[in-house]
C-alpha cells in the first residue's frame, strides 16, 4: 500500500496539492457555507483582470440559490438553473479556461420527439452544442456555449458532436441520491445501476517505481442488482482500465471483489508527484455523495447499459443538464411541470430538486478549491 509520511494515502479527487516546491498532502475543508469557499477560491485563482467578473457572477448565483431555498416551488428549477449557470461561468474564469464569458450561450436546447411519442420528460431530449475553439477569447463569429465550457473545465472532454443528443430518460438514472425513486418510476422496467465502492486504495511497488489503484466492491451488492463481475467492468466503462484479481478479505463476513488498475503509473523521485495523474484517469468514472460525517465522500460506479454510454456525463454535468431541462419547462410551459410531478417520476423529480442543489454546490466548491469540501457537522 502507498504510504505518505508513514500513513496510508487516503483516496480523494485531490489527495495531493502542489506547494511552492513539490506536491504535499491534500487537505479537507469543512464549511457551513460552501459559497464562502467558492468566493475565496475565485479570489485566489482568478487573474486580477477577470476577478471582478467572476465575483459578480458568484454574487448573483448565490442570490438565485438563496431565492430557490425560500420556499418557492413553481420557480425553483429556473432559479437553480441560473445559479448553476453562473457558477459554471465563474468556474471557467477561475480556472482560466477563458478570459471573457460575457456573451456565452446556454449551449443546450430542449426538444421532444415527434407525435405521438411527445410526452414531457419521457420523450424529451437535449441537444448540446460544441463551444468555440480553445483560447482566451473565442474567434470572431464563434460562440461560447456554457454546457460544453463546463464539461471541458471539469473533465477535459468536449461535447462529441454538434449537436449531441442527451435523452432525459438516460440522464435521470445518472443521479445518485434518489436513484431508487427512479427505479420505482420505471415500474419494473429497470433495476438499480449504482454499485457502492467500499474502498479505494493506492498501491506502490518501490522496485520498478510503480503506483496503481485498487477498487473494492461487495460481491453481494453485485448479486443484489443482478450484475456479474464482468458486467460491472463493461457497464461502468472501467473495463479498459481495471481487471478483477483474486482477493480473500471479507468485511463483516461479506466478500469483496477487487478491481486492480491494469497499467500502473511510473514515478521518478517521489510517488506523490504522480498521484494526481493516477487519480485523473478514474475521477470522471466515479460518482460521489457529499456527506457531513466520515468518510465524507461515498463513491459509486455507474453500471449503464453500453448503448447508453455515449450519453453518460460526469456527475456534475448530469445534474446541470437535468436542471436546465426542468428550468426550461418551468419558464416556457409551467403547466407541464405540474404534469411531470404527478407522473411516475414525480417523486424522483421532487427529491432531485430538494437534494441535488446542495450536492451540486459542494461538488462545485471542491472543484473551485481543488480539495474536498464538505459540510461541517456542528451544533
Coordinates of N, CA and C in Angstrom, one line a residue, residues 6-202:
X6 N 4.4 8.1 6.3 CA 4.1 6.9 7.2 C 2.7 6.6 7.4
X7 N 1.8 7.1 6.6 CA 0.4 6.9 6.7 C -0.2 6.4 5.3
X8 N -1.1 5.4 5.3 CA -1.7 5.1 4.0 C -2.4 6.3 3.4
X9 N -2.1 6.6 2.1 CA -2.7 7.7 1.5 C -4.2 7.5 1.3
X10 N -5.0 8.4 1.8 CA -6.5 8.3 1.6 C -6.9 8.8 0.2
X11 N -7.8 8.0 -0.4 CA -8.2 8.4 -1.7 C -9.2 9.6 -1.7
X12 N -8.9 10.5 -2.6 CA -9.9 11.6 -2.8 C -9.6 12.1 -4.3
X13 N -10.4 13.0 -4.8 CA -10.1 13.5 -6.1 C -8.9 14.5 -6.0
X14 N -8.6 14.9 -4.8 CA -7.4 15.8 -4.7 C -6.6 15.3 -3.5
X15 N -6.0 14.2 -3.6 CA -5.2 13.6 -2.4 C -3.9 14.4 -2.2
X16 N -3.4 15.1 -3.2 CA -2.2 15.9 -3.1 C -2.5 17.3 -3.5
X17 N -1.7 18.3 -3.0 CA -1.8 19.6 -3.5 C -0.4 20.2 -3.7
X18 N -0.3 21.0 -4.8 CA 1.1 21.5 -5.1 C 1.5 22.6 -4.1
X19 N 2.6 22.5 -3.5 CA 3.2 23.6 -2.8 C 4.2 24.4 -3.6
X20 N 4.9 25.3 -3.1 CA 5.9 26.1 -3.9 C 7.0 25.2 -4.5
X21 N 7.3 24.0 -3.8 CA 8.4 23.2 -4.2 C 7.9 21.9 -4.9
X22 N 6.9 21.2 -4.2 CA 6.5 19.9 -4.7 C 5.1 19.6 -4.2
X23 N 4.6 18.4 -4.5 CA 3.3 18.0 -4.0 C 3.3 17.7 -2.5
X24 N 2.3 18.2 -1.8 CA 2.2 17.8 -0.4 C 0.8 17.1 -0.2
X25 N 0.5 16.6 1.0 CA -0.8 16.0 1.2 C -1.9 17.0 1.1
X26 N -3.0 16.6 0.4 CA -4.1 17.4 0.3 C -4.9 17.5 1.6
X27 N -5.7 18.5 1.8 CA -6.5 18.7 3.0 C -8.0 18.8 2.7
X28 N -8.8 18.5 3.6 CA -10.2 18.5 3.5 C -10.7 19.8 4.2
X29 N -11.7 20.5 3.5 CA -12.2 21.7 4.1 C -13.6 21.4 4.6
X30 N -13.9 21.8 5.8 CA -15.2 21.7 6.4 C -15.8 23.1 6.4
X31 N -17.0 23.2 5.8 CA -17.6 24.6 5.6 C -19.1 24.5 5.9
X32 N -19.6 25.4 6.7 CA -21.0 25.5 6.9 C -21.7 26.2 5.7
X33 N -20.9 27.0 5.0 CA -21.4 27.7 3.8 C -20.4 27.5 2.7
X34 N -20.8 26.7 1.7 CA -19.9 26.5 0.5 C -19.6 27.7 -0.3
X35 N -20.5 28.7 -0.3 CA -20.3 29.9 -1.0 C -19.1 30.6 -0.6
X36 N -18.8 30.6 0.7 CA -17.6 31.3 1.2 C -16.3 30.7 0.6
X37 N -16.3 29.3 0.6 CA -15.2 28.6 0.0 C -15.0 29.0 -1.5
X38 N -16.2 29.0 -2.2 CA -16.1 29.3 -3.6 C -15.6 30.7 -3.9
X39 N -16.1 31.7 -3.1 CA -15.6 33.1 -3.3 C -14.1 33.2 -3.1
X40 N -13.6 32.6 -1.9 CA -12.2 32.7 -1.6 C -11.4 32.0 -2.7
X41 N -11.8 30.9 -3.2 CA -11.1 30.2 -4.2 C -11.0 31.0 -5.5
X42 N -12.1 31.7 -5.9 CA -12.1 32.5 -7.1 C -11.2 33.7 -6.9
X43 N -11.2 34.3 -5.7 CA -10.2 35.4 -5.4 C -8.8 34.9 -5.5
X44 N -8.5 33.7 -5.1 CA -7.1 33.2 -5.1 C -6.7 32.8 -6.5
X45 N -7.6 32.2 -7.3 CA -7.1 31.6 -8.6 C -7.3 32.5 -9.8
X46 N -8.3 33.4 -9.7 CA -8.6 34.2 -10.8 C -7.5 35.2 -11.0
X47 N -7.1 35.5 -12.3 CA -6.2 36.6 -12.5 C -6.9 37.9 -12.3
X48 N -6.2 38.9 -11.9 CA -6.8 40.2 -11.5 C -7.8 40.8 -12.5
X49 N -7.5 40.7 -13.8 CA -8.3 41.3 -14.8 C -9.7 40.7 -14.8
X50 N -9.9 39.5 -14.4 CA -11.2 38.8 -14.5 C -11.8 38.5 -13.2
X51 N -11.2 38.9 -12.1 CA -11.7 38.6 -10.8 C -13.0 39.2 -10.5
X52 N -13.2 40.5 -10.8 CA -14.4 41.2 -10.6 C -15.6 40.5 -11.3
X53 N -15.4 40.1 -12.5 CA -16.4 39.5 -13.3 C -16.8 38.1 -12.7
X54 N -15.8 37.4 -12.2 CA -16.1 36.1 -11.6 C -16.9 36.3 -10.3
X55 N -16.5 37.3 -9.5 CA -17.1 37.5 -8.2 C -18.5 38.0 -8.4
X56 N -18.8 38.8 -9.4 CA -20.1 39.3 -9.7 C -21.0 38.2 -10.1
X57 N -20.5 37.2 -10.9 CA -21.3 36.1 -11.3 C -21.6 35.2 -10.0
X58 N -20.7 35.1 -9.1 CA -20.9 34.3 -7.9 C -21.9 35.0 -7.0
X59 N -21.9 36.3 -6.9 CA -22.8 37.1 -6.1 C -24.2 36.8 -6.6
X60 N -24.4 37.0 -7.9 CA -25.7 36.8 -8.5 C -26.2 35.3 -8.3
X61 N -25.2 34.4 -8.6 CA -25.6 32.9 -8.4 C -26.0 32.6 -7.0
X62 N -25.3 33.2 -6.0 CA -25.8 32.9 -4.6 C -27.2 33.5 -4.4
X63 N -27.5 34.7 -4.9 CA -28.8 35.2 -4.8 C -29.9 34.3 -5.4
X64 N -29.6 33.7 -6.5 CA -30.5 32.8 -7.1 C -30.7 31.6 -6.2
X65 N -29.6 31.1 -5.7 CA -29.6 29.9 -4.8 C -30.4 30.2 -3.5
X66 N -30.2 31.3 -2.9 CA -31.0 31.7 -1.7 C -32.4 31.8 -2.0
X67 N -32.7 32.4 -3.1 CA -34.2 32.6 -3.5 C -34.8 31.2 -3.7
X68 N -34.0 30.2 -4.3 CA -34.6 28.9 -4.5 C -34.9 28.2 -3.2
X69 N -34.2 28.6 -2.1 CA -34.4 27.9 -0.8 C -35.5 28.6 0.0
X70 N -36.1 29.6 -0.5 CA -37.1 30.5 0.3 C -38.5 29.9 0.3
X71 N -38.6 28.7 -0.2 CA -40.0 28.0 -0.1 C -40.7 28.1 -1.4
X72 N -40.2 28.7 -2.5 CA -40.8 28.7 -3.8 C -40.8 27.3 -4.4
X73 N -41.8 27.0 -5.2 CA -41.9 25.7 -5.8 C -42.0 25.9 -7.3
X74 N -42.9 26.7 -7.8 CA -43.0 26.8 -9.3 C -41.8 27.3 -10.0
X75 N -41.1 28.2 -9.3 CA -39.9 28.9 -10.0 C -38.6 28.2 -9.6
X76 N -38.6 27.2 -8.7 CA -37.4 26.7 -8.1 C -36.4 26.1 -9.2
X77 N -36.9 25.3 -10.1 CA -35.9 24.8 -11.2 C -35.3 25.9 -12.0
X78 N -36.0 27.0 -12.3 CA -35.4 28.1 -13.1 C -34.4 28.8 -12.2
X79 N -34.7 29.1 -11.0 CA -33.7 29.8 -10.1 C -32.5 28.9 -10.0
X80 N -32.6 27.6 -9.8 CA -31.5 26.8 -9.6 C -30.6 26.7 -10.9
X81 N -31.3 26.7 -12.1 CA -30.5 26.6 -13.3 C -29.7 27.9 -13.4
X82 N -30.2 29.0 -13.2 CA -29.5 30.3 -13.3 C -28.3 30.4 -12.3
X83 N -28.6 29.8 -11.1 CA -27.5 29.7 -10.1 C -26.4 28.8 -10.7
X84 N -26.7 27.6 -11.2 CA -25.7 26.7 -11.7 C -25.0 27.3 -12.9
X85 N -25.7 28.0 -13.8 CA -25.1 28.6 -15.0 C -24.0 29.7 -14.5
X86 N -24.4 30.5 -13.5 CA -23.4 31.5 -13.1 C -22.2 30.8 -12.4
X87 N -22.4 29.7 -11.7 CA -21.3 29.0 -11.1 C -20.4 28.5 -12.2
X88 N -21.0 28.0 -13.3 CA -20.2 27.4 -14.4 C -19.4 28.5 -15.1
X89 N -20.0 29.7 -15.3 CA -19.3 30.7 -16.0 C -18.1 31.3 -15.1
X90 N -18.4 31.4 -13.8 CA -17.4 31.8 -12.9 C -16.2 30.8 -12.8
X91 N -16.6 29.5 -12.9 CA -15.5 28.5 -12.8 C -14.7 28.5 -14.0
X92 N -15.3 28.8 -15.2 CA -14.5 28.9 -16.4 C -13.5 30.0 -16.3
X93 N -13.9 31.1 -15.7 CA -12.9 32.3 -15.5 C -11.9 31.9 -14.4
X94 N -12.4 31.2 -13.4 CA -11.5 30.9 -12.3 C -10.3 30.0 -12.7
X95 N -10.6 29.0 -13.5 CA -9.6 28.0 -13.9 C -8.9 28.5 -15.2
X96 N -9.2 29.8 -15.6 CA -8.5 30.5 -16.7 C -8.6 29.8 -18.0
X97 N -9.8 29.1 -18.2 CA -10.1 28.5 -19.5 C -10.4 29.5 -20.5
X98 N -11.1 30.6 -20.1 CA -11.5 31.7 -20.9 C -11.2 33.0 -20.1
X99 N -11.1 34.1 -20.9 CA -10.9 35.4 -20.3 C -12.2 36.2 -20.3
X100 N -13.2 35.8 -21.0 CA -14.4 36.5 -21.1 C -15.6 35.6 -21.4
X101 N -16.6 35.7 -20.6 CA -17.8 34.8 -20.8 C -19.1 35.7 -20.9
X102 N -18.8 36.9 -21.3 CA -20.0 37.9 -21.3 C -21.1 37.5 -22.3
X103 N -20.7 36.9 -23.4 CA -21.8 36.6 -24.4 C -22.0 35.1 -24.6
X104 N -21.6 34.3 -23.5 CA -21.8 32.9 -23.6 C -23.2 32.5 -23.6
X105 N -23.5 31.5 -24.4 CA -24.9 31.0 -24.6 C -25.1 29.7 -23.7
X106 N -26.4 29.3 -23.6 CA -26.6 28.1 -22.8 C -25.9 26.9 -23.3
X107 N -25.9 26.8 -24.6 CA -25.2 25.6 -25.2 C -26.1 24.3 -25.1
X108 N -27.3 24.5 -24.7 CA -28.3 23.4 -24.7 C -29.6 23.8 -25.2
X109 N -30.4 22.9 -25.8 CA -31.7 23.2 -26.3 C -32.6 22.0 -26.0
X110 N -33.7 22.2 -25.4 CA -34.6 21.0 -25.1 C -35.6 20.8 -26.2
X111 N -35.8 19.5 -26.5 CA -36.6 19.1 -27.6 C -37.5 17.9 -27.2
X112 N -38.5 17.7 -28.0 CA -39.4 16.5 -27.8 C -39.4 15.7 -29.1
X113 N -39.5 14.4 -28.9 CA -39.7 13.5 -30.1 C -41.0 13.9 -30.7
X114 N -41.2 13.6 -32.0 CA -42.4 14.0 -32.7 C -43.6 13.1 -32.3
X115 N -44.8 13.7 -32.4 CA -46.0 12.9 -32.0 C -46.1 11.6 -32.8
X116 N -46.7 10.6 -32.2 CA -47.4 10.6 -30.9 C -46.6 10.4 -29.7
X117 N -45.2 10.2 -29.9 CA -44.3 10.0 -28.7 C -43.7 11.3 -28.3
X118 N -44.6 12.2 -27.7 CA -44.1 13.5 -27.4 C -44.5 13.9 -26.0
X119 N -44.4 12.9 -25.0 CA -44.7 13.2 -23.6 C -43.5 13.9 -23.0
X120 N -43.8 14.9 -22.2 CA -42.7 15.6 -21.5 C -41.9 14.6 -20.6
X121 N -40.7 14.9 -20.5 CA -39.7 14.1 -19.7 C -39.4 12.7 -20.4
X122 N -40.4 11.9 -20.5 CA -40.0 10.5 -21.0 C -39.7 10.5 -22.5
X123 N -40.1 11.5 -23.3 CA -39.8 11.6 -24.7 C -39.0 12.9 -25.0
X124 N -38.4 13.5 -23.9 CA -37.6 14.7 -24.1 C -36.2 14.4 -24.2
X125 N -35.5 15.3 -24.9 CA -34.0 15.2 -25.0 C -33.4 16.6 -25.1
X126 N -32.1 16.7 -24.9 CA -31.4 17.9 -25.0 C -30.4 17.8 -26.2
X127 N -30.3 18.8 -26.9 CA -29.2 19.0 -27.9 C -28.1 19.8 -27.2
X128 N -26.9 19.3 -27.2 CA -25.8 20.0 -26.7 C -24.9 20.5 -27.8
X129 N -24.4 21.7 -27.7 CA -23.6 22.3 -28.8 C -22.2 22.5 -28.4
X130 N -21.3 22.3 -29.4 CA -19.9 22.5 -29.2 C -19.6 24.0 -29.0
X131 N -18.6 24.3 -28.2 CA -18.2 25.6 -27.9 C -17.2 26.1 -28.9
X132 N -16.8 27.3 -28.8 CA -15.7 27.9 -29.7 C -14.4 27.2 -29.5
X133 N -13.5 27.2 -30.5 CA -12.2 26.6 -30.3 C -11.5 27.2 -29.1
X134 N -10.5 26.4 -28.6 CA -9.8 26.8 -27.4 C -9.1 28.1 -27.6
X135 N -8.9 28.8 -26.5 CA -8.2 30.1 -26.5 C -8.8 31.0 -25.5
X136 N -8.1 32.1 -25.0 CA -8.6 33.0 -24.1 C -9.9 33.7 -24.5
X137 N -10.0 34.0 -25.8 CA -11.2 34.6 -26.3 C -11.6 33.8 -27.6
X138 N -13.0 33.7 -27.8 CA -13.4 33.0 -29.0 C -13.1 33.7 -30.3
X139 N -12.7 33.0 -31.3 CA -12.5 33.7 -32.6 C -13.8 34.4 -33.1
X140 N -13.7 35.4 -33.9 CA -14.8 36.1 -34.4 C -15.8 35.2 -35.1
X141 N -17.1 35.4 -34.7 CA -18.2 34.5 -35.3 C -18.4 33.2 -34.6
X142 N -17.6 32.9 -33.5 CA -17.8 31.7 -32.7 C -18.3 32.0 -31.4
X143 N -19.2 31.2 -30.9 CA -19.9 31.4 -29.6 C -19.4 30.5 -28.6
X144 N -19.3 31.0 -27.3 CA -19.0 30.2 -26.2 C -20.4 29.5 -25.8
X145 N -20.3 28.2 -25.5 CA -21.5 27.5 -25.0 C -21.2 27.0 -23.6
X146 N -22.1 27.5 -22.7 CA -21.8 27.2 -21.2 C -21.6 25.7 -20.9
X147 N -22.6 24.9 -21.5 CA -22.5 23.5 -21.1 C -21.2 22.8 -21.5
X148 N -20.8 23.1 -22.7 CA -19.5 22.5 -23.2 C -18.3 23.1 -22.5
X149 N -18.4 24.4 -22.2 CA -17.3 25.0 -21.4 C -17.2 24.3 -20.1
X150 N -18.3 24.1 -19.4 CA -18.2 23.4 -18.1 C -17.7 22.0 -18.2
X151 N -18.2 21.3 -19.2 CA -17.7 19.9 -19.5 C -16.2 19.9 -19.7
X152 N -15.7 20.8 -20.5 CA -14.2 20.9 -20.7 C -13.5 21.2 -19.5
X153 N -14.0 22.2 -18.7 CA -13.3 22.6 -17.5 C -13.3 21.5 -16.4
X154 N -14.3 20.7 -16.3 CA -14.4 19.7 -15.3 C -13.7 18.4 -15.7
X155 N -13.8 18.0 -17.0 CA -13.3 16.7 -17.4 C -12.2 16.7 -18.4
X156 N -12.0 17.9 -19.1 CA -11.1 17.9 -20.2 C -11.6 17.4 -21.5
X157 N -12.9 16.9 -21.5 CA -13.5 16.4 -22.7 C -14.6 17.4 -23.2
X158 N -14.8 17.3 -24.5 CA -15.8 18.2 -25.1 C -17.0 17.4 -25.6
X159 N -18.1 18.2 -25.8 CA -19.3 17.6 -26.5 C -18.8 16.9 -27.8
X160 N -19.2 15.6 -28.0 CA -18.6 14.9 -29.1 C -19.1 15.2 -30.5
X161 N -20.3 15.8 -30.6 CA -20.8 16.2 -31.9 C -21.5 17.5 -31.8
X162 N -21.9 18.0 -32.9 CA -22.6 19.4 -32.9 C -23.8 19.3 -33.8
X163 N -25.0 19.0 -33.2 CA -25.2 18.8 -31.7 C -25.1 17.4 -31.3
X164 N -25.0 17.1 -30.0 CA -25.0 15.8 -29.5 C -26.3 15.6 -28.6
X165 N -27.0 14.5 -28.8 CA -28.2 14.3 -28.1 C -28.1 13.6 -26.8
X166 N -28.8 14.1 -25.8 CA -28.8 13.5 -24.4 C -30.3 13.4 -24.1
X167 N -30.8 12.1 -24.0 CA -32.1 11.8 -23.7 C -32.4 12.0 -22.2
X168 N -33.5 12.6 -21.8 CA -33.8 12.7 -20.4 C -33.9 11.4 -19.7
X169 N -34.6 10.4 -20.3 CA -34.6 9.1 -19.6 C -33.2 8.4 -19.4
X170 N -32.2 8.9 -20.2 CA -30.9 8.4 -20.0 C -30.1 9.2 -18.9
X171 N -30.5 10.5 -18.8 CA -29.8 11.3 -17.8 C -30.4 11.1 -16.4
X172 N -31.7 10.8 -16.3 CA -32.2 10.7 -14.9 C -31.6 9.6 -14.0
X173 N -31.3 8.4 -14.5 CA -30.7 7.4 -13.7 C -29.2 7.7 -13.3
X174 N -28.6 8.8 -13.8 CA -27.3 9.1 -13.5 C -27.2 9.9 -12.2
X175 N -28.3 10.1 -11.5 CA -28.3 10.8 -10.2 C -28.2 9.8 -9.1
X176 N -27.3 10.0 -8.1 CA -27.1 9.0 -7.1 C -28.2 9.2 -6.0
X177 N -28.4 10.3 -5.3 CA -29.4 10.4 -4.3 C -30.8 10.3 -5.0
X178 N -31.7 9.5 -4.5 CA -33.0 9.4 -5.2 C -33.0 8.3 -6.3
X179 N -31.9 7.6 -6.5 CA -31.8 6.7 -7.6 C -32.9 5.6 -7.5
X180 N -33.2 5.2 -6.3 CA -34.2 4.1 -6.1 C -35.6 4.7 -6.4
X181 N -35.8 6.0 -6.3 CA -37.1 6.5 -6.7 C -37.2 6.5 -8.2
X182 N -36.1 6.7 -8.9 CA -36.1 6.5 -10.4 C -36.4 5.1 -10.7
X183 N -35.8 4.1 -10.0 CA -36.2 2.7 -10.3 C -37.7 2.4 -10.1
X184 N -38.2 3.0 -9.0 CA -39.7 2.8 -8.8 C -40.5 3.5 -9.9
X185 N -40.0 4.6 -10.4 CA -40.7 5.3 -11.5 C -40.7 4.5 -12.8
X186 N -39.7 3.6 -13.0 CA -39.7 2.8 -14.2 C -40.8 1.7 -14.2
X187 N -41.4 1.5 -13.0 CA -42.5 0.5 -12.9 C -42.0 -0.9 -13.3
X188 N -40.8 -1.3 -12.8 CA -40.3 -2.6 -13.0 C -39.5 -2.8 -14.3
X189 N -39.4 -1.7 -15.1 CA -38.7 -1.8 -16.4 C -37.2 -1.7 -16.3
X190 N -36.7 -1.3 -15.2 CA -35.3 -1.2 -15.0 C -34.9 -1.5 -13.5
X191 N -33.6 -1.7 -13.3 CA -33.2 -2.0 -11.9 C -32.1 -1.0 -11.6
X192 N -31.6 -1.1 -10.3 CA -30.5 -0.2 -9.9 C -29.3 -0.3 -10.7
X193 N -28.6 0.8 -10.8 CA -27.4 0.8 -11.6 C -26.2 1.2 -10.9
X194 N -26.3 1.9 -9.7 CA -25.2 2.3 -8.9 C -24.7 1.2 -8.0
X195 N -23.4 1.0 -8.0 CA -22.8 0.0 -7.2 C -21.8 0.7 -6.2
X196 N -22.1 0.6 -5.0 CA -21.3 1.2 -4.0 C -19.8 0.7 -3.9
X197 N -18.9 1.6 -3.9 CA -17.5 1.3 -3.8 C -17.1 1.3 -2.3
X198 N -16.7 0.2 -1.8 CA -16.5 0.1 -0.3 C -15.2 0.9 0.0
X199 N -14.2 0.7 -0.8 CA -12.9 1.5 -0.5 C -12.1 1.5 -1.8
X200 N -11.2 2.5 -1.9 CA -10.3 2.7 -3.0 C -8.9 2.9 -2.3
X201 N -8.0 2.2 -2.8 CA -6.6 2.2 -2.1 C -5.5 2.4 -3.2
X202 N -4.5 3.1 -2.8 CA -3.3 3.3 -3.6 C -2.3 2.2 -3.2

